[in-house]
C-alpha cells in the first residue's frame, strides 16, 4: 500500500476493466481502506466522493465486481482492476453503469455531439428499487 501515490485527499484513481473482453467498464476512486478491502474480499470496494464513504460495488444494485487482478501503473498513481461483472444473466453483458448500461463509457463524440453508443440493458429505476 505504501507504494501507491495517493493524492492530497488520500485517493487514487481506479479503472475497472472486464476480463475477457477488455472493455473499460468504469472509473472510480479508492482510498487505502477501499484498496485493502478489495484485496481482502476479492470484490471491488471504492471510495464514494459524493457520499463520503466506502462503496462496495453492487451493494444496492446487485451488480458486484469479482476482482481477478489488481495492478498499479508505472507511476504508481493509477490502479487497474481486472474484473468480472456479476449480478446479471450470464448470457448478457454485465451492467456496470448506474444508467443500466454495460459500461460507463457509453458516449462517443461524433461531429461535436456526444452520442450514446450502448443500449440501456436494464431500466435504472428497476435496478435501484
PDB file of C-alpha atoms in Angstrom:
ATOM      1  CA  UNK A   1       0.000   0.000   0.000  1.00  0.00           C
ATOM      2  CA  UNK A   2       2.876   2.354   0.690  1.00  0.00           C
ATOM      3  CA  UNK A   3       3.985   2.167  -2.956  1.00  0.00           C
ATOM      4  CA  UNK A   4       0.726   3.791  -4.116  1.00  0.00           C
ATOM      5  CA  UNK A   5       0.993   7.529  -4.763  1.00  0.00           C
ATOM      6  CA  UNK A   6      -2.156   8.745  -3.039  1.00  0.00           C
ATOM      7  CA  UNK A   7      -3.357  12.234  -3.974  1.00  0.00           C
ATOM      8  CA  UNK A   8      -3.673  15.060  -1.427  1.00  0.00           C
ATOM      9  CA  UNK A   9      -7.083  13.664  -0.377  1.00  0.00           C
ATOM     10  CA  UNK A  10      -5.676  10.169   0.154  1.00  0.00           C
ATOM     11  CA  UNK A  11      -7.250   8.818  -3.039  1.00  0.00           C
ATOM     12  CA  UNK A  12      -6.041   7.015  -6.147  1.00  0.00           C
ATOM     13  CA  UNK A  13      -7.940   6.726  -9.475  1.00  0.00           C
ATOM     14  CA  UNK A  14      -9.113   3.228 -10.402  1.00  0.00           C
ATOM     15  CA  UNK A  15     -10.104   1.751 -13.756  1.00  0.00           C
ATOM     16  CA  UNK A  16     -12.274  -1.390 -13.838  1.00  0.00           C
ATOM     17  CA  UNK A  17     -11.618  -3.465 -16.953  1.00  0.00           C
ATOM     18  CA  UNK A  18     -13.613  -6.545 -17.867  1.00  0.00           C
ATOM     19  CA  UNK A  19     -11.652  -9.762 -18.033  1.00  0.00           C
ATOM     20  CA  UNK A  20     -12.028 -11.423 -21.411  1.00  0.00           C
ATOM     21  CA  UNK A  21     -13.487  -8.563 -23.467  1.00  0.00           C
ATOM     22  CA  UNK A  22     -11.020  -5.939 -22.228  1.00  0.00           C
ATOM     23  CA  UNK A  23     -13.883  -3.414 -22.054  1.00  0.00           C
ATOM     24  CA  UNK A  24     -13.249  -0.482 -19.729  1.00  0.00           C
ATOM     25  CA  UNK A  25     -16.383  -0.527 -17.592  1.00  0.00           C
ATOM     26  CA  UNK A  26     -15.886   2.308 -15.159  1.00  0.00           C
ATOM     27  CA  UNK A  27     -13.627   4.778 -13.408  1.00  0.00           C
ATOM     28  CA  UNK A  28     -13.767   5.389  -9.672  1.00  0.00           C
ATOM     29  CA  UNK A  29     -11.623   6.276  -6.668  1.00  0.00           C
ATOM     30  CA  UNK A  30     -10.158   4.272  -3.807  1.00  0.00           C
ATOM     31  CA  UNK A  31      -8.626   5.253  -0.526  1.00  0.00           C
ATOM     32  CA  UNK A  32      -6.266   2.945   1.387  1.00  0.00           C
ATOM     33  CA  UNK A  33      -9.182   1.255   3.188  1.00  0.00           C
ATOM     34  CA  UNK A  34     -11.058   0.593  -0.076  1.00  0.00           C
ATOM     35  CA  UNK A  35      -7.987  -0.898  -1.744  1.00  0.00           C
ATOM     36  CA  UNK A  36      -7.319  -3.114   1.271  1.00  0.00           C
ATOM     37  CA  UNK A  37     -10.975  -4.243   1.376  1.00  0.00           C
ATOM     38  CA  UNK A  38     -10.904  -5.002  -2.362  1.00  0.00           C
ATOM     39  CA  UNK A  39      -7.785  -7.147  -1.958  1.00  0.00           C
ATOM     40  CA  UNK A  40      -9.256  -8.971   1.054  1.00  0.00           C
ATOM     41  CA  UNK A  41     -12.782  -9.572  -0.345  1.00  0.00           C
ATOM     42  CA  UNK A  42     -11.928 -10.246  -3.970  1.00  0.00           C
ATOM     43  CA  UNK A  43     -14.746  -7.834  -4.873  1.00  0.00           C
ATOM     44  CA  UNK A  44     -14.421  -4.167  -5.763  1.00  0.00           C
ATOM     45  CA  UNK A  45     -14.825  -1.636  -2.972  1.00  0.00           C
ATOM     46  CA  UNK A  46     -14.481   2.024  -3.908  1.00  0.00           C
ATOM     47  CA  UNK A  47     -14.498   5.360  -2.114  1.00  0.00           C
ATOM     48  CA  UNK A  48     -17.610   7.375  -2.967  1.00  0.00           C
ATOM     49  CA  UNK A  49     -16.623  11.032  -3.004  1.00  0.00           C
ATOM     50  CA  UNK A  50     -20.263  12.147  -3.244  1.00  0.00           C
ATOM     51  CA  UNK A  51     -21.346  10.033  -0.262  1.00  0.00           C
ATOM     52  CA  UNK A  52     -18.092  10.377   1.659  1.00  0.00           C
ATOM     53  CA  UNK A  53     -17.920   6.657   2.475  1.00  0.00           C
ATOM     54  CA  UNK A  54     -16.805   3.251   1.266  1.00  0.00           C
ATOM     55  CA  UNK A  55     -18.926   1.829  -1.537  1.00  0.00           C
ATOM     56  CA  UNK A  56     -18.980  -1.934  -2.114  1.00  0.00           C
ATOM     57  CA  UNK A  57     -19.863  -2.014  -5.818  1.00  0.00           C
ATOM     58  CA  UNK A  58     -23.179  -3.830  -6.144  1.00  0.00           C
ATOM     59  CA  UNK A  59     -24.365  -3.282  -2.571  1.00  0.00           C
ATOM     60  CA  UNK A  60     -27.514  -1.559  -3.860  1.00  0.00           C
ATOM     61  CA  UNK A  61     -27.752  -2.764  -7.471  1.00  0.00           C
ATOM     62  CA  UNK A  62     -26.642  -6.372  -7.047  1.00  0.00           C
ATOM     63  CA  UNK A  63     -24.050  -5.769  -9.790  1.00  0.00           C
ATOM     64  CA  UNK A  64     -20.918  -6.823  -7.909  1.00  0.00           C
ATOM     65  CA  UNK A  65     -17.450  -6.913  -9.425  1.00  0.00           C
ATOM     66  CA  UNK A  66     -15.336 -10.025  -8.869  1.00  0.00           C
ATOM     67  CA  UNK A  67     -11.691  -8.954  -8.906  1.00  0.00           C
ATOM     68  CA  UNK A  68      -9.154 -11.169 -10.685  1.00  0.00           C
ATOM     69  CA  UNK A  69      -6.128  -8.864 -10.597  1.00  0.00           C
ATOM     70  CA  UNK A  70      -5.090  -5.565  -9.063  1.00  0.00           C
ATOM     71  CA  UNK A  71      -2.358  -3.709 -10.955  1.00  0.00           C
ATOM     72  CA  UNK A  72      -0.539  -0.456 -10.398  1.00  0.00           C
ATOM     73  CA  UNK A  73       0.719   1.680 -13.290  1.00  0.00           C
ATOM     74  CA  UNK A  74       4.368   2.634 -13.850  1.00  0.00           C
ATOM     75  CA  UNK A  75       3.976   5.930 -11.958  1.00  0.00           C
ATOM     76  CA  UNK A  76       2.216   4.180  -9.047  1.00  0.00           C
ATOM     77  CA  UNK A  77      -0.689   6.632  -9.277  1.00  0.00           C
ATOM     78  CA  UNK A  78      -3.429   4.658 -11.093  1.00  0.00           C
ATOM     79  CA  UNK A  79      -4.899   1.257 -10.163  1.00  0.00           C
ATOM     80  CA  UNK A  80      -6.293  -1.130 -12.752  1.00  0.00           C
ATOM     81  CA  UNK A  81      -8.742  -3.834 -11.673  1.00  0.00           C
ATOM     82  CA  UNK A  82      -9.381  -6.803 -13.937  1.00  0.00           C
ATOM     83  CA  UNK A  83     -12.922  -7.852 -13.057  1.00  0.00           C
ATOM     84  CA  UNK A  84     -15.926  -9.963 -13.940  1.00  0.00           C
ATOM     85  CA  UNK A  85     -19.170  -8.002 -13.708  1.00  0.00           C
ATOM     86  CA  UNK A  86     -21.670 -10.087 -11.714  1.00  0.00           C
ATOM     87  CA  UNK A  87     -25.391  -9.848 -10.946  1.00  0.00           C
ATOM     88  CA  UNK A  88     -26.865 -10.391 -14.374  1.00  0.00           C
ATOM     89  CA  UNK A  89     -27.900 -13.073 -16.837  1.00  0.00           C
ATOM     90  CA  UNK A  90     -24.618 -14.798 -17.803  1.00  0.00           C
ATOM     91  CA  UNK A  91     -25.729 -14.811 -21.454  1.00  0.00           C
ATOM     92  CA  UNK A  92     -25.914 -10.989 -21.448  1.00  0.00           C
ATOM     93  CA  UNK A  93     -23.235  -8.327 -20.936  1.00  0.00           C
ATOM     94  CA  UNK A  94     -22.845  -7.246 -17.315  1.00  0.00           C
ATOM     95  CA  UNK A  95     -24.197  -3.931 -16.077  1.00  0.00           C
ATOM     96  CA  UNK A  96     -21.510  -1.741 -14.529  1.00  0.00           C
ATOM     97  CA  UNK A  97     -23.092   1.686 -15.031  1.00  0.00           C
ATOM     98  CA  UNK A  98     -25.813   3.215 -12.867  1.00  0.00           C
ATOM     99  CA  UNK A  99     -27.584   4.136 -16.137  1.00  0.00           C
ATOM    100  CA  UNK A 100     -28.224   0.410 -16.762  1.00  0.00           C
ATOM    101  CA  UNK A 101     -25.544   0.087 -19.423  1.00  0.00           C
ATOM    102  CA  UNK A 102     -22.623  -2.320 -19.740  1.00  0.00           C
ATOM    103  CA  UNK A 103     -20.024   0.447 -19.433  1.00  0.00           C
ATOM    104  CA  UNK A 104     -19.978   3.952 -18.014  1.00  0.00           C
ATOM    105  CA  UNK A 105     -18.128   4.964 -21.198  1.00  0.00           C
ATOM    106  CA  UNK A 106     -21.162   4.721 -23.484  1.00  0.00           C
ATOM    107  CA  UNK A 107     -20.938   8.211 -25.025  1.00  0.00           C
ATOM    108  CA  UNK A 108     -18.868   8.934 -28.117  1.00  0.00           C
ATOM    109  CA  UNK A 109     -18.033  12.352 -29.554  1.00  0.00           C
ATOM    110  CA  UNK A 110     -19.184  12.416 -33.178  1.00  0.00           C
ATOM    111  CA  UNK A 111     -19.177  15.640 -35.187  1.00  0.00           C
ATOM    112  CA  UNK A 112     -19.058  17.697 -31.991  1.00  0.00           C
ATOM    113  CA  UNK A 113     -22.016  15.909 -30.375  1.00  0.00           C
ATOM    114  CA  UNK A 114     -21.951  13.289 -27.606  1.00  0.00           C
ATOM    115  CA  UNK A 115     -23.926  10.258 -28.787  1.00  0.00           C
ATOM    116  CA  UNK A 116     -24.936   7.206 -26.745  1.00  0.00           C
ATOM    117  CA  UNK A 117     -23.384   4.151 -28.389  1.00  0.00           C
ATOM    118  CA  UNK A 118     -24.544   1.432 -25.988  1.00  0.00           C
ATOM    119  CA  UNK A 119     -28.103   0.422 -25.177  1.00  0.00           C
ATOM    120  CA  UNK A 120     -29.671   0.500 -21.730  1.00  0.00           C
ATOM    121  CA  UNK A 121     -29.727  -3.150 -20.668  1.00  0.00           C
ATOM    122  CA  UNK A 122     -31.977  -2.573 -17.663  1.00  0.00           C
ATOM    123  CA  UNK A 123     -34.038   0.415 -16.591  1.00  0.00           C
ATOM    124  CA  UNK A 124     -32.124   2.095 -13.748  1.00  0.00           C
ATOM    125  CA  UNK A 125     -35.401   2.591 -11.836  1.00  0.00           C
ATOM    126  CA  UNK A 126     -35.735  -1.207 -11.698  1.00  0.00           C
ATOM    127  CA  UNK A 127     -32.105  -1.705 -10.655  1.00  0.00           C
ATOM    128  CA  UNK A 128     -32.430   0.525  -7.602  1.00  0.00           C
ATOM    129  CA  UNK A 129     -35.955  -0.396  -6.440  1.00  0.00           C
TER     130      UNK A 129
END
